[in-house]
Coordinates of C-alpha atoms in Angstrom, one line a residue:
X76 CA 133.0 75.7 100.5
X77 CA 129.6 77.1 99.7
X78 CA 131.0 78.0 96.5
X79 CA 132.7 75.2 95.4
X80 CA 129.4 73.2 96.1
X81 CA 127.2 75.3 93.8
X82 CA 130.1 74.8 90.7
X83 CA 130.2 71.0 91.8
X84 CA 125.8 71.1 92.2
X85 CA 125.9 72.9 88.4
X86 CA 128.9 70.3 86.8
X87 CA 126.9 67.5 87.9
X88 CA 123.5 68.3 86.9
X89 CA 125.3 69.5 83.2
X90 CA 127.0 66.1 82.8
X91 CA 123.8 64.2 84.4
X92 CA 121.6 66.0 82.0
X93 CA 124.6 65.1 78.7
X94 CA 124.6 61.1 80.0
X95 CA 120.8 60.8 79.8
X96 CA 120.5 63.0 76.8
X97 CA 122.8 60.2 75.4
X98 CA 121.2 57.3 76.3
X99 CA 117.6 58.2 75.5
X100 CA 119.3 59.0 71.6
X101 CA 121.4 55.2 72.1
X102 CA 117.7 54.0 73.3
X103 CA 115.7 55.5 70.4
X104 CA 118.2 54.3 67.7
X105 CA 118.2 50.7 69.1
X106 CA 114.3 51.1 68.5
X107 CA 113.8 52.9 65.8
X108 CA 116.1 50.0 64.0
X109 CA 114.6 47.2 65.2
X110 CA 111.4 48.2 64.4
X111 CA 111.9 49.5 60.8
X112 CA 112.3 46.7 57.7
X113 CA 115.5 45.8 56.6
X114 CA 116.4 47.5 53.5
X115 CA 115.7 45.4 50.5
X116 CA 118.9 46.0 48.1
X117 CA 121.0 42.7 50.0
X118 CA 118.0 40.6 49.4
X119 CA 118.1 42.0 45.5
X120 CA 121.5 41.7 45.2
X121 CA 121.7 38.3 46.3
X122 CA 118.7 37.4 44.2
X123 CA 120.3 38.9 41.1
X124 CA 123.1 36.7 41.5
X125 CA 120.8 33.3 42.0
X126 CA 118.5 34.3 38.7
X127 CA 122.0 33.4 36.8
X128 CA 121.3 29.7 37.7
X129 CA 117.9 29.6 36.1
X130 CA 119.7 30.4 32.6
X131 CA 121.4 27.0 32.7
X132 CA 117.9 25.4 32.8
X133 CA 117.5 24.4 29.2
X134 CA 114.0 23.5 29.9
X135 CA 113.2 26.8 30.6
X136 CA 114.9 28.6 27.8
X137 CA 112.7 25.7 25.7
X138 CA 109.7 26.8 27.2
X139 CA 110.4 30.3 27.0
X140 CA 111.2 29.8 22.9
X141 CA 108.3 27.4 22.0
X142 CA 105.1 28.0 24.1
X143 CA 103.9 24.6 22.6
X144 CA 106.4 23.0 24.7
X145 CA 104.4 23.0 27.9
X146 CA 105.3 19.2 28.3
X147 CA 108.7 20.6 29.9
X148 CA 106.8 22.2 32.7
X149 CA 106.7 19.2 35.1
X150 CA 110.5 18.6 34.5
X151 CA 111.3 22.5 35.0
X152 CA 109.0 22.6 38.1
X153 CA 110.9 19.0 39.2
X154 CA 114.5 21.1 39.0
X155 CA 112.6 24.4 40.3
X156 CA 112.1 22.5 43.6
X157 CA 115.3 20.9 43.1
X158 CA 116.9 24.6 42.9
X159 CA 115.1 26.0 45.8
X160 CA 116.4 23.2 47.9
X161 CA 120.3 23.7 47.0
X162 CA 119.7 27.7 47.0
X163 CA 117.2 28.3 50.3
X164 CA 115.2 30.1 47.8
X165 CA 111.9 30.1 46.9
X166 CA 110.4 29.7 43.3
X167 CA 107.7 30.1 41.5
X168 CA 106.7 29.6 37.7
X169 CA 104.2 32.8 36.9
X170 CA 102.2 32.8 33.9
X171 CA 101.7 36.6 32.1
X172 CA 98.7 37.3 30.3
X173 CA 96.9 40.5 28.8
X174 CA 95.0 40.7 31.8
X175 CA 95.9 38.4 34.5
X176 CA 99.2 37.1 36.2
X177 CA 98.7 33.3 37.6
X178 CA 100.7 30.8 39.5
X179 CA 101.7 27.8 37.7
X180 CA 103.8 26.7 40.2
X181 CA 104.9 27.8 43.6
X182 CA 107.7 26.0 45.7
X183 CA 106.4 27.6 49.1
X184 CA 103.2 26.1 48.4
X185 CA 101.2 29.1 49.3
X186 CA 99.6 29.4 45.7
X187 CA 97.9 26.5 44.5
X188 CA 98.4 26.6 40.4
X189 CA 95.9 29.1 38.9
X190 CA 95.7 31.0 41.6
X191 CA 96.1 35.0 41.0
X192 CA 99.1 36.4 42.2
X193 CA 99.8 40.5 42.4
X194 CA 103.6 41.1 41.4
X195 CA 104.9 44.8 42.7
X196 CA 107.4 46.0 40.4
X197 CA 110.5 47.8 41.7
X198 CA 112.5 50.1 40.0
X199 CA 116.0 48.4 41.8
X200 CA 118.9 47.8 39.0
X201 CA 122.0 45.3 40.0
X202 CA 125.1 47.2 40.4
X203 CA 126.8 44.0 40.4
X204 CA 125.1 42.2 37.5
X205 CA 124.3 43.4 33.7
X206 CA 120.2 43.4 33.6
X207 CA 121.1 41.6 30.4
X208 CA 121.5 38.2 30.6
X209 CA 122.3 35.1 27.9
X210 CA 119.8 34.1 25.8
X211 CA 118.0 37.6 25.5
X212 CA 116.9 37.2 29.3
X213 CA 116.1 40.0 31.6
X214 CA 116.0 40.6 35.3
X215 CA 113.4 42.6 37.3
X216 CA 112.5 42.6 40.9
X217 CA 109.7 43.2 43.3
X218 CA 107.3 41.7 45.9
X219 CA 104.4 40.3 46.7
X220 CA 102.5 39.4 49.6
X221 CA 101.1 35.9 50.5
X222 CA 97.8 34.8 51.4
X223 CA 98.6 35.0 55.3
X224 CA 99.9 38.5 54.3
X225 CA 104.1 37.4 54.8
X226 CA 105.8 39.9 52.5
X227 CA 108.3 38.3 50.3
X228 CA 111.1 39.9 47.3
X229 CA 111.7 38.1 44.3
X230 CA 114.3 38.6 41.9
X231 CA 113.4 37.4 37.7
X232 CA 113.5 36.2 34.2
X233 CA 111.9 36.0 32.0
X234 CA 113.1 35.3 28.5
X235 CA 112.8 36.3 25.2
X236 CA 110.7 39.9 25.9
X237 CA 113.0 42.6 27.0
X238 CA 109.8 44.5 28.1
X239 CA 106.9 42.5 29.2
X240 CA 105.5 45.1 31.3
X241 CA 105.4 47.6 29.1
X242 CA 104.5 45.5 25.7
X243 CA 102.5 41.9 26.5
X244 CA 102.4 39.6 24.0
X245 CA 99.7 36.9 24.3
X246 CA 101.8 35.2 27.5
X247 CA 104.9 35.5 29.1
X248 CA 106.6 33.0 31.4
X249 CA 108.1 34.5 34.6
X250 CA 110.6 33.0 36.7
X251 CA 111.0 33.8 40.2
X252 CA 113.0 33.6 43.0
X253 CA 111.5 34.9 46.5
X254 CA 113.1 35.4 49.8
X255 CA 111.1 37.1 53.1
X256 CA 111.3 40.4 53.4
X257 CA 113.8 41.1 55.6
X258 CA 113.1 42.8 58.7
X259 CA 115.7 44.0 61.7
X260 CA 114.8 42.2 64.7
X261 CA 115.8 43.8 68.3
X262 CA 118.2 40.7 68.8
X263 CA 119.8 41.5 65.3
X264 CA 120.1 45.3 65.8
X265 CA 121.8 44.4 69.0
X266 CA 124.2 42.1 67.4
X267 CA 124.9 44.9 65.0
X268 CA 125.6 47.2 67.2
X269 CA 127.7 45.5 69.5
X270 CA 129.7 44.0 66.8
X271 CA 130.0 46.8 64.2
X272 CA 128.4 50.6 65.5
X273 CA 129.7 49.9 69.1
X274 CA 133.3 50.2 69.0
X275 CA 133.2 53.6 67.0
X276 CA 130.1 54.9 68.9
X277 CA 131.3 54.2 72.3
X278 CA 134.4 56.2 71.2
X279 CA 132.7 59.3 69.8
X280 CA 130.6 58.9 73.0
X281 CA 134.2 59.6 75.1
X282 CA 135.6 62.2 72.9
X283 CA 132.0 64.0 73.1
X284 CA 131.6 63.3 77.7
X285 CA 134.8 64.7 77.4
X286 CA 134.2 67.7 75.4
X287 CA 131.0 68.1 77.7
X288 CA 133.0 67.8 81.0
X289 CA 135.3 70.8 79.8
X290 CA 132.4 72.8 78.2
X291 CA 130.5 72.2 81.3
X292 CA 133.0 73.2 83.8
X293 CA 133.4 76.3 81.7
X294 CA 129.4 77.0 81.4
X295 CA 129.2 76.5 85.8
X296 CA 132.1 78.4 86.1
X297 CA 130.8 80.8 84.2
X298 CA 127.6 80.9 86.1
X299 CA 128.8 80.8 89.3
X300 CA 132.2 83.2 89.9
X301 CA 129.7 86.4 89.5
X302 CA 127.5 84.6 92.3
X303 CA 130.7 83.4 94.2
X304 CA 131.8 86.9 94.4
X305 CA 128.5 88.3 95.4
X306 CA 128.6 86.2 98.2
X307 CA 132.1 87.1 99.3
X308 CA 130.4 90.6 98.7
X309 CA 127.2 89.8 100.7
X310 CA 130.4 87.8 103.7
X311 CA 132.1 91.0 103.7
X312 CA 128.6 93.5 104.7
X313 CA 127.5 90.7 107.3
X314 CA 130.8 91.8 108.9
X315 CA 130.5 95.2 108.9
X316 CA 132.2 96.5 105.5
X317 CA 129.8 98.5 103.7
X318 CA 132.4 99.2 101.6
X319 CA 132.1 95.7 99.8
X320 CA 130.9 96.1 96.0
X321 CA 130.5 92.7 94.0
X322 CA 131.7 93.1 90.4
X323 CA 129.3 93.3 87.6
X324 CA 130.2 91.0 85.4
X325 CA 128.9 87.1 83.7
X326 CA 125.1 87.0 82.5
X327 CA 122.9 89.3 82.4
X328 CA 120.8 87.7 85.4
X329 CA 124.2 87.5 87.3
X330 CA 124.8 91.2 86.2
X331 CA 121.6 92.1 87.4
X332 CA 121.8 90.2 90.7
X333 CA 125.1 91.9 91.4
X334 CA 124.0 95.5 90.7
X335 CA 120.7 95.2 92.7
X336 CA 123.6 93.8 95.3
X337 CA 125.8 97.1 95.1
X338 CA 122.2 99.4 95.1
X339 CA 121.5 97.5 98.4
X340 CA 124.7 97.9 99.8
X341 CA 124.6 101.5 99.2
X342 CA 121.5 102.0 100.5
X343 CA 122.0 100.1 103.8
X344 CA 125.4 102.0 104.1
X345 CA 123.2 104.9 104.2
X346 CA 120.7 103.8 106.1
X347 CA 123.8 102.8 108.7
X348 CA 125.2 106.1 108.7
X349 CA 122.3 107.6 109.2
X350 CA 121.1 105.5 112.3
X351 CA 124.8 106.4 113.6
X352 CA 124.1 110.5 113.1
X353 CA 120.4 110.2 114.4
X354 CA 121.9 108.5 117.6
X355 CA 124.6 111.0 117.7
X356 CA 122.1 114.1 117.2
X357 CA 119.4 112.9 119.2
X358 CA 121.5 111.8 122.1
X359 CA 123.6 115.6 122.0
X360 CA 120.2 117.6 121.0
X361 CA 118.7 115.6 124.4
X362 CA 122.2 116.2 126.7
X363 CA 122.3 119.9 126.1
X364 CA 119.2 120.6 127.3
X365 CA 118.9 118.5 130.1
X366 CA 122.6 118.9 131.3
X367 CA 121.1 123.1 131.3
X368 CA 118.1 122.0 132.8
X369 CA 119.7 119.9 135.8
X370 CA 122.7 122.5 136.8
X371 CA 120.1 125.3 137.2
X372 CA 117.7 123.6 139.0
X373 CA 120.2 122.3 141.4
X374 CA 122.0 126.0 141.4
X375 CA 118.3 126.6 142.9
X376 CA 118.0 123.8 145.0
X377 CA 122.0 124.7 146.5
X378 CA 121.0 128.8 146.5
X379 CA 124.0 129.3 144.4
X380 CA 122.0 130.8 141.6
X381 CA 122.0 134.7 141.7
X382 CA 118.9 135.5 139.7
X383 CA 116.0 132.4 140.4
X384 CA 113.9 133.8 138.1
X385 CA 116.8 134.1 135.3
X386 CA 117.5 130.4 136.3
X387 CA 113.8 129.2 136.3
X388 CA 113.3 130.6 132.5
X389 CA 116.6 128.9 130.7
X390 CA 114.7 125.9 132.4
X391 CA 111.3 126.7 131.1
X392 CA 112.9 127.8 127.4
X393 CA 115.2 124.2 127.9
X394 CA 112.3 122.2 128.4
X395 CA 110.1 123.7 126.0
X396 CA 112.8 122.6 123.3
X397 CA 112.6 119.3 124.7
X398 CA 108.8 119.1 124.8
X399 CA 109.3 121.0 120.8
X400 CA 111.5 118.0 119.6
X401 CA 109.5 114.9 120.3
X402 CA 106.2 116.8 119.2
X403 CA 108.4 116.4 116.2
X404 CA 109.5 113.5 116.1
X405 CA 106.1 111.8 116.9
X406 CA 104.8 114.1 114.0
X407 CA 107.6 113.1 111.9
X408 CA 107.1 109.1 112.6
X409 CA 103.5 109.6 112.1
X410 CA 104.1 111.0 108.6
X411 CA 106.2 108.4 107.4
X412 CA 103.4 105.8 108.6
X413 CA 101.1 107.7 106.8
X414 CA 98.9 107.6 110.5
X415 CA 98.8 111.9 110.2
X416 CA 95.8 113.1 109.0
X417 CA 95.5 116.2 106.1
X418 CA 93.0 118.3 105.6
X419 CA 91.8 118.3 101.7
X420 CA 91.5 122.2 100.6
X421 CA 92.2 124.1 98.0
X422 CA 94.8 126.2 99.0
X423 CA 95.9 129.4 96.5
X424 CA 99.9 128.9 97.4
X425 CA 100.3 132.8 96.0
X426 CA 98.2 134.1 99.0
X427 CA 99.5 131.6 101.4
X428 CA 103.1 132.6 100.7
X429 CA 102.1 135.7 101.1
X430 CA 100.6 135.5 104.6
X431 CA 103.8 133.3 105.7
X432 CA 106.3 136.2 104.5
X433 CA 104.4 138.9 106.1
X434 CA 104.5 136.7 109.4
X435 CA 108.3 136.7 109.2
X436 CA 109.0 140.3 108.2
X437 CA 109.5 141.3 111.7
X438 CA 112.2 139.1 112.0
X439 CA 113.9 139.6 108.8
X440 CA 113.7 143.3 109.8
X441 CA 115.3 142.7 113.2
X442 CA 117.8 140.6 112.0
X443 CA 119.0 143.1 109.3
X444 CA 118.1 140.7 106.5
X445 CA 116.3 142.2 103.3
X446 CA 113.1 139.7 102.8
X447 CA 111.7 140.5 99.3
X448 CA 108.7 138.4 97.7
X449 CA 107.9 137.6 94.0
X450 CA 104.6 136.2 94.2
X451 CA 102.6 135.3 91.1
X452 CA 99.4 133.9 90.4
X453 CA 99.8 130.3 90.7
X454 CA 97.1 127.0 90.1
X455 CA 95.2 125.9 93.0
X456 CA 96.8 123.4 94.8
X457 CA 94.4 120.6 96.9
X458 CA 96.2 119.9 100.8
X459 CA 96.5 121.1 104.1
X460 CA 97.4 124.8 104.5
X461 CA 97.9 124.7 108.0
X462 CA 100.9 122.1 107.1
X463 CA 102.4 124.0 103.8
X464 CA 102.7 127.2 105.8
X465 CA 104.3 124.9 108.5
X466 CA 106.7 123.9 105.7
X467 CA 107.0 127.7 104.2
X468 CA 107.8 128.7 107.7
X469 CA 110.6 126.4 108.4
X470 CA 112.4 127.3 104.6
X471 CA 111.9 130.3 104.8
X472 CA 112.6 130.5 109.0
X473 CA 116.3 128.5 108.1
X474 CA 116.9 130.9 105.2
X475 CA 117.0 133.7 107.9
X476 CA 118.9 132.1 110.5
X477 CA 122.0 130.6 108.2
X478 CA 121.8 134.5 106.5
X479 CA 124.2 137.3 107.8
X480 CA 122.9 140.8 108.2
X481 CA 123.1 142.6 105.1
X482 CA 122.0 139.5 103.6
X483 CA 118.9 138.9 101.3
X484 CA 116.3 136.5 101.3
X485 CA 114.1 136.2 98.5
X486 CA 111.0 134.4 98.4
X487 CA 108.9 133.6 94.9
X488 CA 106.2 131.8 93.7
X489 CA 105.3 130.9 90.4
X490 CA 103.5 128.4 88.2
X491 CA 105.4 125.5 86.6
X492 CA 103.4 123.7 84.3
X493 CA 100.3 122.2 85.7
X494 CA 101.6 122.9 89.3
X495 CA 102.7 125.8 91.3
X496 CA 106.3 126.4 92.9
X497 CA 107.3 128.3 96.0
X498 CA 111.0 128.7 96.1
X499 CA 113.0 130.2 99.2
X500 CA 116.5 131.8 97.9
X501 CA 119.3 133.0 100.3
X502 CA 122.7 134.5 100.1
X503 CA 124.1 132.8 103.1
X504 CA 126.6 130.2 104.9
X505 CA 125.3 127.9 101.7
X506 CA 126.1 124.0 101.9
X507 CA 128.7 122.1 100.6
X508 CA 127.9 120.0 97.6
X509 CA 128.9 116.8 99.1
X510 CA 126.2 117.4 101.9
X511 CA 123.1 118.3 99.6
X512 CA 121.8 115.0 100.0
X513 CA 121.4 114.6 103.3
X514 CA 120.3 117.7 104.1
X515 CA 116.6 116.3 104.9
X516 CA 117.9 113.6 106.8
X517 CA 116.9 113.7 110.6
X518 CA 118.7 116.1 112.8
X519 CA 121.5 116.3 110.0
X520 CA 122.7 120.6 110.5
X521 CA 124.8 121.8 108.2
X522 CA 126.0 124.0 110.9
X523 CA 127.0 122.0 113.9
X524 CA 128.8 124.9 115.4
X525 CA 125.8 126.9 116.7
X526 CA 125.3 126.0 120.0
X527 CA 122.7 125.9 122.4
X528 CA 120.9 128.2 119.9
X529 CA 120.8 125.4 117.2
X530 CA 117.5 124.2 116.1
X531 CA 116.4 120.0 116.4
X532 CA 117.6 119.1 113.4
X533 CA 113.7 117.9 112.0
X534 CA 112.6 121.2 110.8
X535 CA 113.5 119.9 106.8
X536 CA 112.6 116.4 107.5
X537 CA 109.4 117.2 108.2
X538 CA 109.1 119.4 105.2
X539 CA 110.0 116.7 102.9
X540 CA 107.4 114.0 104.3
X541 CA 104.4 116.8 104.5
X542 CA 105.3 118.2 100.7
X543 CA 105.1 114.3 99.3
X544 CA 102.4 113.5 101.4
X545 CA 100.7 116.3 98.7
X546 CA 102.1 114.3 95.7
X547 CA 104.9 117.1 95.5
X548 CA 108.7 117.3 95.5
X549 CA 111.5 119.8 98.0
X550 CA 114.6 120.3 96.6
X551 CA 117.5 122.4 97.5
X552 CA 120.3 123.2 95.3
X553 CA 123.5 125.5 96.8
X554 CA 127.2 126.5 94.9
X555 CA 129.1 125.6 98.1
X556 CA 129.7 127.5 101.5
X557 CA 129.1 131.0 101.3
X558 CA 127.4 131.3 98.4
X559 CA 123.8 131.2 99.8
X560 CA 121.1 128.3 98.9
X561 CA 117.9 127.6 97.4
X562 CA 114.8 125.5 98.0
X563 CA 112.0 124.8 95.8
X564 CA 108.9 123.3 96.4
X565 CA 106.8 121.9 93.9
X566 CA 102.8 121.4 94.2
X567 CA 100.3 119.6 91.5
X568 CA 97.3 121.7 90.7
X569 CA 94.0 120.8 91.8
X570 CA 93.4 120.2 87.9
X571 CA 96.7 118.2 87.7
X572 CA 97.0 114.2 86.7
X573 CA 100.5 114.0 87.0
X574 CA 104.4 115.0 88.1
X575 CA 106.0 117.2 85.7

């Protein structure tokens, strides 16, 4: 259900987002039109076709041929009005001089006659109409604005001068027919729209929702299966299968989400298995002793013990490992904290391997073991010594215990770059490959067959917090069992800035 919610939460707000995307661009049209003018080539056209009229006006043509003949004018402005009755036109009689364009007669009765008048010329040609009419007229069109600032078009005539703009003679007689220039109202644009753009627009709208709904379903489907499956993922841990992996697949985001997912998973599985071994160690490493430790004392307390004082020391040695195993786990907790305080030296690791070796010779003697030593001169490293020798004890201290007699044990140090490393080689009961990486886990023993004589299982634990508490890494590396092991540590010099 959770699932099915986020694809429905992602379709809607897809096909929200398309609707109003689509009605702001429906809005903004409606607008845009009924704000903008009209365009003017209707008005021309309509004009070109009433200028026809005013060649059947003898008058005119009289005028137009015999400039003497300005008795006509009050009979041609008499069938001007006339004509801009009948038509719903407006006309005007313009006068055309070298240097000045006046109204002689205007049916609007904006211009009074004599007034000046600015005519805009326009480059619009009738498609319907020849320019060329009878009697050697010719059409042109413009506009002009009134006194009160309307804007008007006209269509022309004027007779007898095929290019008066161009070429004036001493006058020319211009007849004109105006109509407003048109604008688009928001009542107009409406009616437009509804009655012409509607019908096709509201049907692209349906065919283009419906596109949207299926690219949209695609797009959240898209988006949410990787995160559907990451929580079925996520589901299955919560239960207790650590085995769960989400698939890495969709986006990159959902890619990334899923593979940070698995990383997790892996590392809690981990983390799981290694609370389950610590609980299991620590619960065994803590029954052995005590179990020893109770059935002597109460073999002492019931007098069935034949030697006391044999019986007293197993419990002395029994406790001691107790008391020895939560000294380190306290120091262990501590390190991880960061709550255990170091010493700052500088520590030459070539003569404190030395000293550490020396220290175990005995041992490696008495066990049968050849220790050899390949110490070189090595940078200065800045730490606690008392805690690296703790740490070359315990490598070299495990080497010797997991080594047969016969068996050699060679310890080296050397310089690596700006750092020095002290490496601890063996040729014994070596680990399995499968187990190298949990070999510095708590009271993880590769050996869980040893007994009573086992150690606690922190020894390398430890090692690994106090060598990266000195900016340093431990590593171990082994062919399998039988074929020995080796652990290096590496140690910046005092003079380093940086991991190698």
């Amino acid at each position: 259900m959770p699932s099915f919610n986020l694809r429905l939460r992602l379709l809607t707000s897809y096909l929200v987002l398309i609707l109003v995307t689509l009605s702001v661009i429906a809005l903004a049209l409606i607008v845009l039109i009924g704000n903008r003018d009209a365009p003017p080539q209707p008005t021309y056209e309509r004009l070109a076709a009433l200028t026809q009229g005013l060649n059947y006006i003898d008058a005119i043509a009289d005028i137009a041929a015999d400039p003497n003949r300005r008795f006509l004018q009050e009979q041609v402005h008499e069938l001007l009005a006339v004509f801009a009755r009948t038509r719903n036109v407006r006309t005007l009689h313009i006068l055309l001089t070298q240097d000045q364009t006046r109204v002689i007669y205007d049916s609007g009765q904006q211009y009074a006659a004599g007034d000046l008048i600015h005519l805009r010329g326009d480059t619009y040609r009738s498609q319907q109409l020849a320019n060329v009419l009878s009697r050697g007229s010719r059409q042109f069109f413009g506009g002009f604005e009134d006194p009160d600032g309307r804007e008007w078009l006209y269509g022309g005539v004027v007779f007898g001068q095929q290019r008066f703009f161009a070429e004036r003679v001493d006058h020319n007689d211009l007849w004109l027919l105006a109509e407003p220039q048109p604008t688009v109202s928001l009542h107009e644009t409406l009616a437009v729209f509804s009655n012409a753009l509607a019908p096709p627009l509201i049907q692209a709208g349906i065919a283009g929702f419906a596109f949207a709904i299926i690219l949209a379903a695609l797009i959240s489907r898209n988006f949410a299966r990787p995160l559907q499956r990451v929580a079925r993922a996520a589901t299955a841990v919560a239960r207790g299968d650590y085995s769960a992996r989400a698939p890495v697949s969709g986006p990159p985001e959902a890619r990334s989400l899923a593979e940070s997912f698995n990383q997790m998973t892996t590392e809690v599985l981990a983390a799981n298995t290694a609370q389950r071994d610590f609980l299991s160690n620590v619960s065994h490493d803590l029954k052995t002793p005590l179990t020893s430790i109770q059935g002597y004392a109460q073999a002492i307390i019931d007098g069935a013990a034949e030697d006391t004082g044999e019986a007293a020391q197993i419990i002395y040695e029994e406790a001691g490992r107790l008391n020895r195993m939560v000294v380190e786990l306290t120091d262990l907790e501590r390190l991880q904290a960061g709550r255990l305080s170091m010493a700052s030296d500088r520590i030459d690791m070539a003569q404190l391997t030395a000293g550490v070796v020396q220290s175990l010779a005995v041992v490696a003697e008495r066990q049968q073991i050849r220790l050899e030593s390949a110490i070189e001169q090595a940078p200065t490293v800045i730490g606690d010594g008392d805690r690296l020798a703790q740490v070359l004890m315990n490598l070299i201290s495990n080497a010797l215990k997991y080594t047969p007699a016969g068996g050699v044990v060679r310890v080296a140090v050397e310089r690596v770059g700006a750092g020095a490393v002290a490496s601890v080689r063996d040729s014994g009961i070596g680990i399995p490959r499968e187990e190298l990486s949990r070999v510095f886990e708590r009271f993880y023993q590769v050996d869980k067959a040893r007994g009573p004589q086992r150690g606690t299982g922190l020894g390398l634990a430890i090692a690994r917090e106090i060598v990266e508490a000195h900016g340093g890494r431990i590593t171990v590396d082994s062919r399998g069992r039988g074929k020995g092991a080796e652990f290096r540590v590496w140690l910046p010099g005092a003079n380093a800035t940086k991991l190698l």
